Each structure stands twice: as C-alpha cells, then as structure tokens.
Amino acid sequence: MSIKTATINGVCTIEIARPEKKNALTVAMYQAMANALISAHEDKAVRAVLITGQPGIFTSGNDIEDFMSRPPGQGSDSMDSPVFLFMRALLACEKPVVAAVTGAAIGIGTTMLLHCDFVYVSDEARLAMPFVALGLVPEFASSLVVPQLMGHRRAAEKLLLGDPFTGEQAVECGIANAVLPAGEVVNHARRVAERFNALPPGAVREAKQLIRGPQHEALLATIRTEGELFSKRLRSPEAMEAFQAFFQKRKPDFSKF
Ligand code: COA
C-alpha cells in the first residue's frame, strides 16, 4: 500500500509513500486517501488531518500510466471514480486539513492544495499545473480558484504555460501559508494541526463551513464542467502524444495537430 495513515494525538496523517515513482498517485491510492478522509471526517477523536509526502517529493501527480490505461469514466461515470471520490471527500471534510508539501507538487499535487485549509511548503518544493502541456485542461476547480487567488495574468502563466513555481511564489500568490526548511516542514504542519486539540470542534466546524460555504456550489459546478472536458481530453491524440513522450523521455511533438 502506497498510502500510510495513522491517527496520533488528534491528527489523522495521510502520507503518500511511493517514492520509487515520485509518489505518482494511482487509482488505488486515491481510493485509500478518500477512505482515510471519510474516516477522519466521521471519527470524533480526529481534530485535524495532515497530508504529506516523502522527503523531496510531495507527489508527481496522477500516475501517467493510469491516465493511459485506466482513465476515469466519461460523463456522470467520471464523478464516481476514485480521484473524484478523493477530491469530493477533501472538499466535504469538515475538519481542518493541513498540507506539508515536502517537495515537488505536480498536477493534482498542486490542485489538491487549493482545497486544504493550511499549506506549508518546503524550501525545496516546486509546484506546477502542467495540464495544457499534457494535452489536458485544469481540474478540480483550479480554473476558478487560481485566477481568484492571483488574477488572470499570473493564473495564465501557471495554467496555460504550466510554469513551475517555488514555495516562496506559492506564498506570494496565496496558495501557501509559509515556506519552511525541508527538515522542518512536516513537524511545523503537525504542530498547526495539533492546535485544533485545544479548540472547540463545533465552532471550528461551523467556522470552516462559513469560510468555504459561499463558494461551495460554484466549486462543485466547475469541477463537473472541468471533469467532463478532462475525461475527454485524456483520450485525445494530443494527450496520448504527451504521455508517450513522458515515458520515452523525449519532448512531445504537437506540430502535427
Ligand atoms: N506517473 C507515472 N510515473 C511517474 C510519474 C507519474 N506522474 N512521475 C514520475 N514517474 C516515474 C518515472 O517514469 C520514473 O520511473 P522509472 O524509474 O521506471 O523510469 C520514476 O518515477 C522516477 O521519475 P523521474 O522522472 O526519473 O524523476 P526525476 O527526479 O527526474 O523527475 C519529476 C521528477 C516529478 C519532475 C518528473 O518525474 C515528472 O515530471 N513527472 C511527471 C509529472 C507530471 O506530468 N504529472 C502529471 C500531472 S497531471
């Protein structure tokens, strides 16, 4: 199993642990993360959730082999796929979710951060949303939230060009709270999560709902629209060229499209 979970001192930790593939997320890993979030949501002993990766890598995003061989279904089917279950559980989690970004956070590695409550980034981290370069479109409401956070121009650099950015830039554009030395980021994030042991859980839950509430329906509607396009694009010749190029360790050639 490449997802490790443990609940200690009121904090449910979800650790992505597939370092040999740079923590690329498979269908089974999304399902495990969705289950962990749903259990954390229901377990009274859990006061906050911590999502983290391995030294030097948070996650390289969706497993590209899975993209090719096991893409989420199309239309309404796509909403029941494990990646959607995971993101829906993240959006629905009433408890505070803290992310410790231990290194590269690519694709969904960055888009999941948009739906966490606290994001702490290692000074070695590089974030990127290279969907267009892969023949895809933005996902999980990033096309809504990223322009809201940083304005159209800077969103276009990240979502159309897929430019990578540092932890400091992530703080500056509102995606992260703070940059920490690589050796300290997980402990810092855990200490923030543990602070919820001393706070009243009912007030925390209702305050989180208020913070996120007004936008909730718009987020879900955007996720549905993006999801339909994304599923279609996963099957497109442009995406196939990008995926094959990744495994063949070459630059993709889009000149024929
Ligand atoms: N899906 C499937 N396999 C992946 C992967 C992914 N998203 N990311 C990395 N891997 C695999 C590589 O194929 C390689 O496997 P191999 O050892 O069998 O050849 C292994 O993990 C190590 O990756 P490598 O690219 O050699 O490591 P690196 O340190 O040079 O680069 C990254 C690290 C994360 C920058 C690079 O792997 C990368 O860009 N990954 C893809 C990111 C991406 O486009 N994700 C999808 C977003 S929607």
PDB file of C-alpha atoms and ligand atoms in Angstrom:
ATOM      1  CA  MET A   1       0.000   0.000   0.000  1.00  0.00           C
ATOM      2  CA  SER A   2       1.440   3.372  -1.004  1.00  0.00           C
ATOM      3  CA  ILE A   3      -0.722   5.426   1.318  1.00  0.00           C
ATOM      4  CA  LYS A   4       0.106   5.256   5.015  1.00  0.00           C
ATOM      5  CA  THR A   5      -2.402   6.526   7.541  1.00  0.00           C
ATOM      6  CA  ALA A   6      -2.161   6.940  11.295  1.00  0.00           C
ATOM      7  CA  THR A   7      -4.087   8.901  13.889  1.00  0.00           C
ATOM      8  CA  ILE A   8      -1.902  10.205  16.704  1.00  0.00           C
ATOM      9  CA  ASN A   9      -2.753  12.935  19.194  1.00  0.00           C
ATOM     10  CA  GLY A  10      -5.922  14.014  17.377  1.00  0.00           C
ATOM     11  CA  VAL A  11      -4.279  14.282  13.952  1.00  0.00           C
ATOM     12  CA  CYS A  12      -5.019  11.841  11.130  1.00  0.00           C
ATOM     13  CA  THR A  13      -1.930  11.757   8.916  1.00  0.00           C
ATOM     14  CA  ILE A  14      -2.261  10.684   5.284  1.00  0.00           C
ATOM     15  CA  GLU A  15       1.234  10.034   3.958  1.00  0.00           C
ATOM     16  CA  ILE A  16       1.852   9.489   0.256  1.00  0.00           C
ATOM     17  CA  ALA A  17       4.610   6.880   0.110  1.00  0.00           C
ATOM     18  CA  ARG A  18       5.554   5.675  -3.353  1.00  0.00           C
ATOM     19  CA  PRO A  19       8.970   7.284  -3.682  1.00  0.00           C
ATOM     20  CA  GLU A  20      10.177   4.916  -6.439  1.00  0.00           C
ATOM     21  CA  LYS A  21       7.577   6.531  -8.752  1.00  0.00           C
ATOM     22  CA  LYS A  22       7.937  10.020  -7.257  1.00  0.00           C
ATOM     23  CA  ASN A  23       4.708   9.488  -5.309  1.00  0.00           C
ATOM     24  CA  ALA A  24       2.613   9.320  -8.511  1.00  0.00           C
ATOM     25  CA  LEU A  25      -0.990   8.675  -7.483  1.00  0.00           C
ATOM     26  CA  THR A  26      -2.754   5.532  -8.716  1.00  0.00           C
ATOM     27  CA  VAL A  27      -6.455   4.690  -8.663  1.00  0.00           C
ATOM     28  CA  ALA A  28      -5.882   2.540  -5.539  1.00  0.00           C
ATOM     29  CA  MET A  29      -4.048   5.401  -3.791  1.00  0.00           C
ATOM     30  CA  TYR A  30      -6.901   7.867  -4.471  1.00  0.00           C
ATOM     31  CA  GLN A  31      -9.342   5.327  -3.067  1.00  0.00           C
ATOM     32  CA  ALA A  32      -7.194   4.877   0.064  1.00  0.00           C
ATOM     33  CA  MET A  33      -6.954   8.651   0.552  1.00  0.00           C
ATOM     34  CA  ALA A  34     -10.715   9.056   0.050  1.00  0.00           C
ATOM     35  CA  ASN A  35     -11.382   6.326   2.648  1.00  0.00           C
ATOM     36  CA  ALA A  36      -8.958   7.944   5.107  1.00  0.00           C
ATOM     37  CA  LEU A  37     -10.603  11.358   4.720  1.00  0.00           C
ATOM     38  CA  ILE A  38     -14.103   9.912   5.147  1.00  0.00           C
ATOM     39  CA  SER A  39     -13.000   8.029   8.312  1.00  0.00           C
ATOM     40  CA  ALA A  40     -11.298  11.157   9.662  1.00  0.00           C
ATOM     41  CA  HIS A  41     -14.442  13.170   8.994  1.00  0.00           C
ATOM     42  CA  GLU A  42     -16.525  10.651  10.980  1.00  0.00           C
ATOM     43  CA  ASP A  43     -14.063   9.899  13.818  1.00  0.00           C
ATOM     44  CA  LYS A  44     -14.650  12.157  16.829  1.00  0.00           C
ATOM     45  CA  ALA A  45     -11.090  11.551  18.017  1.00  0.00           C
ATOM     46  CA  VAL A  46      -9.724  13.267  14.899  1.00  0.00           C
ATOM     47  CA  ARG A  47      -9.478  17.044  15.231  1.00  0.00           C
ATOM     48  CA  ALA A  48      -7.478  17.744  12.039  1.00  0.00           C
ATOM     49  CA  VAL A  49      -5.994  15.996   9.023  1.00  0.00           C
ATOM     50  CA  LEU A  50      -2.396  16.235   7.811  1.00  0.00           C
ATOM     51  CA  ILE A  51      -1.499  15.326   4.211  1.00  0.00           C
ATOM     52  CA  THR A  52       2.170  14.857   3.457  1.00  0.00           C
ATOM     53  CA  GLY A  53       4.651  13.127   1.129  1.00  0.00           C
ATOM     54  CA  GLN A  54       8.260  11.941   1.213  1.00  0.00           C
ATOM     55  CA  PRO A  55      11.485  13.944   1.556  1.00  0.00           C
ATOM     56  CA  GLY A  56      11.962  15.827  -1.724  1.00  0.00           C
ATOM     57  CA  ILE A  57       8.634  14.782  -3.245  1.00  0.00           C
ATOM     58  CA  PHE A  58       5.054  15.559  -2.281  1.00  0.00           C
ATOM     59  CA  THR A  59       3.549  13.964  -5.396  1.00  0.00           C
ATOM     60  CA  SER A  60       4.307  13.957  -9.123  1.00  0.00           C
ATOM     61  CA  GLY A  61       0.554  13.945  -9.707  1.00  0.00           C
ATOM     62  CA  ASN A  62      -1.660  11.368 -11.311  1.00  0.00           C
ATOM     63  CA  ASP A  63       0.143   8.196 -12.399  1.00  0.00           C
ATOM     64  CA  ILE A  64       0.544   8.761 -16.133  1.00  0.00           C
ATOM     65  CA  GLU A  65       0.338   5.049 -16.867  1.00  0.00           C
ATOM     66  CA  ASP A  66      -3.060   5.015 -15.126  1.00  0.00           C
ATOM     67  CA  PHE A  67      -4.068   8.031 -17.208  1.00  0.00           C
ATOM     68  CA  MET A  68      -3.377   5.910 -20.293  1.00  0.00           C
ATOM     69  CA  SER A  69      -4.703   2.541 -19.200  1.00  0.00           C
ATOM     70  CA  ARG A  70      -7.357   3.344 -16.562  1.00  0.00           C
ATOM     71  CA  PRO A  71      -8.713   6.847 -17.247  1.00  0.00           C
ATOM     72  CA  PRO A  72     -11.742   7.892 -15.184  1.00  0.00           C
ATOM     73  CA  GLY A  73     -15.061   7.137 -16.915  1.00  0.00           C
ATOM     74  CA  GLN A  74     -16.764   9.731 -19.057  1.00  0.00           C
ATOM     75  CA  GLY A  75     -19.894  11.768 -18.301  1.00  0.00           C
ATOM     76  CA  SER A  76     -21.597  11.024 -14.976  1.00  0.00           C
ATOM     77  CA  ASP A  77     -19.418   7.886 -14.511  1.00  0.00           C
ATOM     78  CA  SER A  78     -16.337  10.053 -14.036  1.00  0.00           C
ATOM     79  CA  MET A  79     -17.790  11.516 -10.831  1.00  0.00           C
ATOM     80  CA  ASP A  80     -17.655   8.075  -9.152  1.00  0.00           C
ATOM     81  CA  SER A  81     -14.019   7.391  -9.963  1.00  0.00           C
ATOM     82  CA  PRO A  82     -11.577   7.229  -7.013  1.00  0.00           C
ATOM     83  CA  VAL A  83      -9.898  10.533  -7.900  1.00  0.00           C
ATOM     84  CA  PHE A  84     -13.280  12.278  -7.732  1.00  0.00           C
ATOM     85  CA  LEU A  85     -14.161  10.450  -4.504  1.00  0.00           C
ATOM     86  CA  PHE A  86     -10.891  11.717  -3.004  1.00  0.00           C
ATOM     87  CA  MET A  87     -11.400  15.318  -4.088  1.00  0.00           C
ATOM     88  CA  ARG A  88     -15.064  15.288  -3.042  1.00  0.00           C
ATOM     89  CA  ALA A  89     -14.037  13.936   0.377  1.00  0.00           C
ATOM     90  CA  LEU A  90     -11.425  16.709   0.631  1.00  0.00           C
ATOM     91  CA  LEU A  91     -13.992  19.381  -0.203  1.00  0.00           C
ATOM     92  CA  ALA A  92     -16.531  17.834   2.189  1.00  0.00           C
ATOM     93  CA  CYS A  93     -14.118  17.348   5.105  1.00  0.00           C
ATOM     94  CA  GLU A  94     -15.476  19.409   7.990  1.00  0.00           C
ATOM     95  CA  LYS A  95     -12.203  19.160   9.896  1.00  0.00           C
ATOM     96  CA  PRO A  96      -9.225  21.399   9.141  1.00  0.00           C
ATOM     97  CA  VAL A  97      -6.863  19.906   6.560  1.00  0.00           C
ATOM     98  CA  VAL A  98      -3.182  20.865   6.722  1.00  0.00           C
ATOM     99  CA  ALA A  99      -0.745  20.033   3.891  1.00  0.00           C
ATOM    100  CA  ALA A 100       3.009  19.652   4.381  1.00  0.00           C
ATOM    101  CA  VAL A 101       4.466  19.938   0.869  1.00  0.00           C
ATOM    102  CA  THR A 102       7.756  18.088   1.236  1.00  0.00           C
ATOM    103  CA  GLY A 103       8.985  18.612  -2.341  1.00  0.00           C
ATOM    104  CA  ALA A 104       7.658  18.685  -5.902  1.00  0.00           C
ATOM    105  CA  ALA A 105       3.870  19.010  -6.113  1.00  0.00           C
ATOM    106  CA  ILE A 106       2.757  18.494  -9.704  1.00  0.00           C
ATOM    107  CA  GLY A 107      -0.698  18.440 -11.254  1.00  0.00           C
ATOM    108  CA  ILE A 108      -3.163  17.253  -8.654  1.00  0.00           C
ATOM    109  CA  GLY A 109      -0.315  17.673  -6.162  1.00  0.00           C
ATOM    110  CA  THR A 110      -0.899  21.408  -6.512  1.00  0.00           C
ATOM    111  CA  THR A 111      -4.635  21.404  -7.204  1.00  0.00           C
ATOM    112  CA  MET A 112      -5.384  19.469  -4.008  1.00  0.00           C
ATOM    113  CA  LEU A 113      -3.625  22.259  -2.060  1.00  0.00           C
ATOM    114  CA  LEU A 114      -6.259  24.731  -3.261  1.00  0.00           C
ATOM    115  CA  HIS A 115      -8.794  22.833  -1.122  1.00  0.00           C
ATOM    116  CA  CYS A 116      -6.675  22.429   2.033  1.00  0.00           C
ATOM    117  CA  ASP A 117      -7.034  24.945   4.860  1.00  0.00           C
ATOM    118  CA  PHE A 118      -3.327  25.365   5.644  1.00  0.00           C
ATOM    119  CA  VAL A 119      -0.414  24.750   3.279  1.00  0.00           C
ATOM    120  CA  TYR A 120       3.213  24.690   4.441  1.00  0.00           C
ATOM    121  CA  VAL A 121       5.847  24.283   1.752  1.00  0.00           C
ATOM    122  CA  SER A 122       9.428  23.059   1.964  1.00  0.00           C
ATOM    123  CA  ASP A 123      12.111  25.393   0.640  1.00  0.00           C
ATOM    124  CA  GLU A 124      12.901  22.615  -1.887  1.00  0.00           C
ATOM    125  CA  ALA A 125       9.345  22.435  -3.223  1.00  0.00           C
ATOM    126  CA  ARG A 126       8.427  23.137  -6.830  1.00  0.00           C
ATOM    127  CA  LEU A 127       4.770  23.391  -7.736  1.00  0.00           C
ATOM    128  CA  ALA A 128       3.279  23.094 -11.219  1.00  0.00           C
ATOM    129  CA  MET A 129      -0.020  22.554 -13.001  1.00  0.00           C
ATOM    130  CA  PRO A 130       1.177  21.370 -16.443  1.00  0.00           C
ATOM    131  CA  PHE A 131      -2.239  20.221 -17.659  1.00  0.00           C
ATOM    132  CA  VAL A 132      -2.200  22.003 -21.019  1.00  0.00           C
ATOM    133  CA  ALA A 133       1.292  20.725 -21.845  1.00  0.00           C
ATOM    134  CA  LEU A 134      -0.107  17.222 -21.297  1.00  0.00           C
ATOM    135  CA  GLY A 135      -2.994  17.850 -23.682  1.00  0.00           C
ATOM    136  CA  LEU A 136      -5.390  18.267 -20.737  1.00  0.00           C
ATOM    137  CA  VAL A 137      -7.342  21.088 -19.088  1.00  0.00           C
ATOM    138  CA  PRO A 138      -7.304  22.396 -15.495  1.00  0.00           C
ATOM    139  CA  GLU A 139      -9.088  20.213 -12.916  1.00  0.00           C
ATOM    140  CA  PHE A 140     -10.803  20.332  -9.556  1.00  0.00           C
ATOM    141  CA  ALA A 141     -11.840  23.967  -9.760  1.00  0.00           C
ATOM    142  CA  SER A 142      -8.319  25.246 -10.358  1.00  0.00           C
ATOM    143  CA  SER A 143      -9.710  27.227 -13.322  1.00  0.00           C
ATOM    144  CA  LEU A 144     -11.918  29.056 -10.795  1.00  0.00           C
ATOM    145  CA  VAL A 145      -9.713  29.284  -7.689  1.00  0.00           C
ATOM    146  CA  VAL A 146      -6.311  30.072  -9.243  1.00  0.00           C
ATOM    147  CA  PRO A 147      -7.463  33.269 -11.077  1.00  0.00           C
ATOM    148  CA  GLN A 148      -9.335  34.307  -7.920  1.00  0.00           C
ATOM    149  CA  LEU A 149      -6.177  33.926  -5.839  1.00  0.00           C
ATOM    150  CA  MET A 150      -3.683  35.641  -8.127  1.00  0.00           C
ATOM    151  CA  GLY A 151      -5.501  37.363 -11.000  1.00  0.00           C
ATOM    152  CA  HIS A 152      -5.874  36.338 -14.625  1.00  0.00           C
ATOM    153  CA  ARG A 153      -2.332  37.142 -15.789  1.00  0.00           C
ATOM    154  CA  ARG A 154      -0.450  35.117 -13.199  1.00  0.00           C
ATOM    155  CA  ALA A 155      -3.058  32.330 -13.453  1.00  0.00           C
ATOM    156  CA  ALA A 156      -2.399  32.150 -17.206  1.00  0.00           C
ATOM    157  CA  GLU A 157       1.333  31.584 -16.574  1.00  0.00           C
ATOM    158  CA  LYS A 158       0.535  28.684 -14.284  1.00  0.00           C
ATOM    159  CA  LEU A 159      -2.485  27.156 -16.042  1.00  0.00           C
ATOM    160  CA  LEU A 160      -1.802  27.810 -19.746  1.00  0.00           C
ATOM    161  CA  LEU A 161       2.005  27.707 -19.846  1.00  0.00           C
ATOM    162  CA  GLY A 162       2.263  25.367 -16.853  1.00  0.00           C
ATOM    163  CA  ASP A 163       5.210  27.344 -15.485  1.00  0.00           C
ATOM    164  CA  PRO A 164       6.608  25.774 -12.300  1.00  0.00           C
ATOM    165  CA  PHE A 165       6.882  27.994  -9.231  1.00  0.00           C
ATOM    166  CA  THR A 166       8.730  27.952  -5.919  1.00  0.00           C
ATOM    167  CA  GLY A 167       7.370  27.744  -2.395  1.00  0.00           C
ATOM    168  CA  GLU A 168       8.015  31.456  -1.935  1.00  0.00           C
ATOM    169  CA  GLN A 169       5.997  32.219  -5.060  1.00  0.00           C
ATOM    170  CA  ALA A 170       3.246  29.920  -3.765  1.00  0.00           C
ATOM    171  CA  VAL A 171       3.085  32.019  -0.584  1.00  0.00           C
ATOM    172  CA  GLU A 172       3.180  35.259  -2.546  1.00  0.00           C
ATOM    173  CA  CYS A 173       0.272  34.214  -4.768  1.00  0.00           C
ATOM    174  CA  GLY A 174      -1.849  32.882  -1.899  1.00  0.00           C
ATOM    175  CA  ILE A 175      -1.553  29.116  -2.429  1.00  0.00           C
ATOM    176  CA  ALA A 176       0.602  28.506   0.663  1.00  0.00           C
ATOM    177  CA  ASN A 177       0.884  29.938   4.179  1.00  0.00           C
ATOM    178  CA  ALA A 178       4.654  29.740   4.663  1.00  0.00           C
ATOM    179  CA  VAL A 179       7.922  28.245   3.450  1.00  0.00           C
ATOM    180  CA  LEU A 180       9.881  26.133   5.956  1.00  0.00           C
ATOM    181  CA  PRO A 181      13.286  24.452   5.782  1.00  0.00           C
ATOM    182  CA  ALA A 182      12.862  20.972   4.269  1.00  0.00           C
ATOM    183  CA  GLY A 183      13.655  19.235   7.576  1.00  0.00           C
ATOM    184  CA  GLU A 184      11.035  21.217   9.491  1.00  0.00           C
ATOM    185  CA  VAL A 185       8.005  21.413   7.227  1.00  0.00           C
ATOM    186  CA  VAL A 186       6.227  18.243   8.428  1.00  0.00           C
ATOM    187  CA  ASN A 187       6.738  18.993  12.134  1.00  0.00           C
ATOM    188  CA  HIS A 188       5.570  22.557  11.658  1.00  0.00           C
ATOM    189  CA  ALA A 189       2.439  21.422   9.815  1.00  0.00           C
ATOM    190  CA  ARG A 190       1.784  18.789  12.503  1.00  0.00           C
ATOM    191  CA  ARG A 191       2.064  21.404  15.273  1.00  0.00           C
ATOM    192  CA  VAL A 192      -0.507  23.564  13.448  1.00  0.00           C
ATOM    193  CA  ALA A 193      -2.836  20.542  13.097  1.00  0.00           C
ATOM    194  CA  GLU A 194      -2.390  19.677  16.807  1.00  0.00           C
ATOM    195  CA  ARG A 195      -3.530  23.171  17.824  1.00  0.00           C
ATOM    196  CA  PHE A 196      -7.066  22.018  16.983  1.00  0.00           C
ATOM    197  CA  ASN A 197      -6.949  19.673  20.003  1.00  0.00           C
ATOM    198  CA  ALA A 198      -7.277  22.778  22.180  1.00  0.00           C
ATOM    199  CA  LEU A 199     -10.041  24.437  20.148  1.00  0.00           C
ATOM    200  CA  PRO A 200     -13.799  23.723  20.354  1.00  0.00           C
ATOM    201  CA  PRO A 201     -14.584  21.300  17.476  1.00  0.00           C
ATOM    202  CA  GLY A 202     -18.136  22.554  16.884  1.00  0.00           C
ATOM    203  CA  ALA A 203     -17.002  26.150  16.428  1.00  0.00           C
ATOM    204  CA  VAL A 204     -14.115  25.030  14.192  1.00  0.00           C
ATOM    205  CA  ARG A 205     -16.521  23.024  12.021  1.00  0.00           C
ATOM    206  CA  GLU A 206     -19.014  25.847  11.639  1.00  0.00           C
ATOM    207  CA  ALA A 207     -16.299  28.461  11.021  1.00  0.00           C
ATOM    208  CA  LYS A 208     -14.773  26.268   8.295  1.00  0.00           C
ATOM    209  CA  GLN A 209     -18.204  25.905   6.683  1.00  0.00           C
ATOM    210  CA  LEU A 210     -18.634  29.680   6.763  1.00  0.00           C
ATOM    211  CA  ILE A 211     -15.204  30.293   5.215  1.00  0.00           C
ATOM    212  CA  ARG A 212     -15.736  27.795   2.414  1.00  0.00           C
ATOM    213  CA  GLY A 213     -19.539  27.916   2.187  1.00  0.00           C
ATOM    214  CA  PRO A 214     -20.406  30.730  -0.226  1.00  0.00           C
ATOM    215  CA  GLN A 215     -18.244  29.230  -2.943  1.00  0.00           C
ATOM    216  CA  HIS A 216     -19.184  25.569  -2.437  1.00  0.00           C
ATOM    217  CA  GLU A 217     -21.792  25.237  -5.194  1.00  0.00           C
ATOM    218  CA  ALA A 218     -19.636  27.151  -7.688  1.00  0.00           C
ATOM    219  CA  LEU A 219     -16.695  24.852  -6.900  1.00  0.00           C
ATOM    220  CA  LEU A 220     -18.764  21.719  -7.478  1.00  0.00           C
ATOM    221  CA  ALA A 221     -20.232  23.059 -10.720  1.00  0.00           C
ATOM    222  CA  THR A 222     -16.762  23.981 -12.019  1.00  0.00           C
ATOM    223  CA  ILE A 223     -15.382  20.578 -11.012  1.00  0.00           C
ATOM    224  CA  ARG A 224     -18.155  18.884 -13.015  1.00  0.00           C
ATOM    225  CA  THR A 225     -17.542  21.024 -16.120  1.00  0.00           C
ATOM    226  CA  GLU A 226     -13.765  20.599 -15.949  1.00  0.00           C
ATOM    227  CA  GLY A 227     -14.144  16.866 -15.243  1.00  0.00           C
ATOM    228  CA  GLU A 228     -16.143  16.229 -18.401  1.00  0.00           C
ATOM    229  CA  LEU A 229     -13.606  18.059 -20.562  1.00  0.00           C
ATOM    230  CA  PHE A 230     -10.670  16.446 -18.746  1.00  0.00           C
ATOM    231  CA  SER A 231     -12.028  12.916 -19.286  1.00  0.00           C
ATOM    232  CA  LYS A 232     -12.494  13.594 -22.994  1.00  0.00           C
ATOM    233  CA  ARG A 233      -9.033  15.115 -23.314  1.00  0.00           C
ATOM    234  CA  LEU A 234      -7.429  12.099 -21.581  1.00  0.00           C
ATOM    235  CA  ARG A 235      -8.485  10.101 -24.650  1.00  0.00           C
ATOM    236  CA  SER A 236      -7.294  12.734 -27.157  1.00  0.00           C
ATOM    237  CA  PRO A 237      -4.369  12.243 -29.577  1.00  0.00           C
ATOM    238  CA  GLU A 238      -2.687  15.322 -28.033  1.00  0.00           C
ATOM    239  CA  ALA A 239      -2.708  13.722 -24.578  1.00  0.00           C
ATOM    240  CA  MET A 240      -1.513  10.357 -25.958  1.00  0.00           C
ATOM    241  CA  GLU A 241       1.458  12.104 -27.577  1.00  0.00           C
ATOM    242  CA  ALA A 242       2.296  13.870 -24.280  1.00  0.00           C
ATOM    243  CA  PHE A 243       2.034  10.653 -22.206  1.00  0.00           C
ATOM    244  CA  GLN A 244       4.085   8.590 -24.644  1.00  0.00           C
ATOM    245  CA  ALA A 245       6.730  11.327 -24.772  1.00  0.00           C
ATOM    246  CA  PHE A 246       6.985  11.251 -20.957  1.00  0.00           C
ATOM    247  CA  PHE A 247       7.716   7.533 -20.858  1.00  0.00           C
ATOM    248  CA  GLN A 248      10.027   7.729 -23.875  1.00  0.00           C
ATOM    249  CA  LYS A 249      11.893  10.563 -22.083  1.00  0.00           C
ATOM    250  CA  ARG A 250      11.565  12.928 -25.042  1.00  0.00           C
ATOM    251  CA  LYS A 251       9.873  16.250 -25.773  1.00  0.00           C
ATOM    252  CA  PRO A 252       6.324  15.876 -27.102  1.00  0.00           C
ATOM    253  CA  ASP A 253       5.739  16.897 -30.718  1.00  0.00           C
ATOM    254  CA  PHE A 254       2.477  18.772 -31.184  1.00  0.00           C
ATOM    255  CA  SER A 255       3.387  20.089 -34.654  1.00  0.00           C
ATOM    256  CA  LYS A 256       1.051  17.623 -36.394  1.00  0.00           C
ATOM    257  CA  PHE A 257      -2.099  18.754 -34.535  1.00  0.00           C
TER     258      PHE A 257
HETATM  259  N1  COA B   1       3.292   8.884 -13.416  1.00  0.00           N
HETATM  260  C1  COA B   1       3.905   7.726 -13.604  1.00  0.00           C
HETATM  261  N2  COA B   1       5.229   7.542 -13.351  1.00  0.00           N
HETATM  262  C2  COA B   1       5.906   8.606 -12.897  1.00  0.00           C
HETATM  263  C3  COA B   1       5.311   9.853 -12.685  1.00  0.00           C
HETATM  264  C4  COA B   1       3.923   9.976 -12.950  1.00  0.00           C
HETATM  265  N3  COA B   1       3.249  11.103 -12.737  1.00  0.00           N
HETATM  266  N4  COA B   1       6.246  10.717 -12.224  1.00  0.00           N
HETATM  267  C5  COA B   1       7.390  10.033 -12.163  1.00  0.00           C
HETATM  268  N5  COA B   1       7.198   8.748 -12.568  1.00  0.00           N
HETATM  269  C6  COA B   1       8.170   7.672 -12.649  1.00  0.00           C
HETATM  270  C7  COA B   1       9.104   7.828 -13.837  1.00  0.00           C
HETATM  271  O1  COA B   1       8.537   7.281 -15.004  1.00  0.00           O
HETATM  272  C8  COA B   1      10.318   7.062 -13.350  1.00  0.00           C
HETATM  273  O2  COA B   1      10.037   5.707 -13.478  1.00  0.00           O
HETATM  274  P1  COA B   1      11.243   4.679 -13.920  1.00  0.00           P
HETATM  275  O3  COA B   1      12.238   4.763 -12.795  1.00  0.00           O
HETATM  276  O4  COA B   1      10.550   3.349 -14.011  1.00  0.00           O
HETATM  277  O5  COA B   1      11.777   5.219 -15.225  1.00  0.00           O
HETATM  278  C9  COA B   1      10.335   7.345 -11.841  1.00  0.00           C
HETATM  279  O6  COA B   1       9.016   7.751 -11.492  1.00  0.00           O
HETATM  280  C10 COA B   1      11.277   8.475 -11.460  1.00  0.00           C
HETATM  281  O7  COA B   1      10.899   9.642 -12.184  1.00  0.00           O
HETATM  282  P2  COA B   1      11.965  10.589 -12.948  1.00  0.00           P
HETATM  283  O8  COA B   1      11.213  11.398 -13.970  1.00  0.00           O
HETATM  284  O9  COA B   1      13.114   9.772 -13.434  1.00  0.00           O
HETATM  285  O10 COA B   1      12.460  11.511 -11.713  1.00  0.00           O
HETATM  286  P3  COA B   1      13.076  12.974 -11.790  1.00  0.00           P
HETATM  287  O11 COA B   1      13.595  13.247 -10.404  1.00  0.00           O
HETATM  288  O12 COA B   1      13.991  13.135 -12.960  1.00  0.00           O
HETATM  289  O13 COA B   1      11.810  13.946 -12.040  1.00  0.00           O
HETATM  290  C11 COA B   1       9.567  14.737 -11.709  1.00  0.00           C
HETATM  291  C12 COA B   1      10.786  14.050 -11.081  1.00  0.00           C
HETATM  292  C13 COA B   1       8.442  14.654 -10.695  1.00  0.00           C
HETATM  293  C14 COA B   1       9.906  16.199 -12.041  1.00  0.00           C
HETATM  294  C15 COA B   1       9.209  14.003 -13.033  1.00  0.00           C
HETATM  295  O14 COA B   1       9.104  12.625 -12.742  1.00  0.00           O
HETATM  296  C16 COA B   1       7.905  14.431 -13.662  1.00  0.00           C
HETATM  297  O15 COA B   1       7.844  15.480 -14.298  1.00  0.00           O
HETATM  298  N6  COA B   1       6.864  13.576 -13.522  1.00  0.00           N
HETATM  299  C17 COA B   1       5.597  13.751 -14.232  1.00  0.00           C
HETATM  300  C18 COA B   1       4.825  14.903 -13.688  1.00  0.00           C
HETATM  301  C19 COA B   1       3.516  15.031 -14.413  1.00  0.00           C
HETATM  302  O16 COA B   1       3.460  15.466 -15.546  1.00  0.00           O
HETATM  303  N7  COA B   1       2.449  14.618 -13.704  1.00  0.00           N
HETATM  304  C20 COA B   1       1.099  14.628 -14.218  1.00  0.00           C
HETATM  305  C21 COA B   1       0.440  15.891 -13.884  1.00  0.00           C
HETATM  306  S1  COA B   1      -1.231  15.968 -14.445  1.00  0.00           S
END
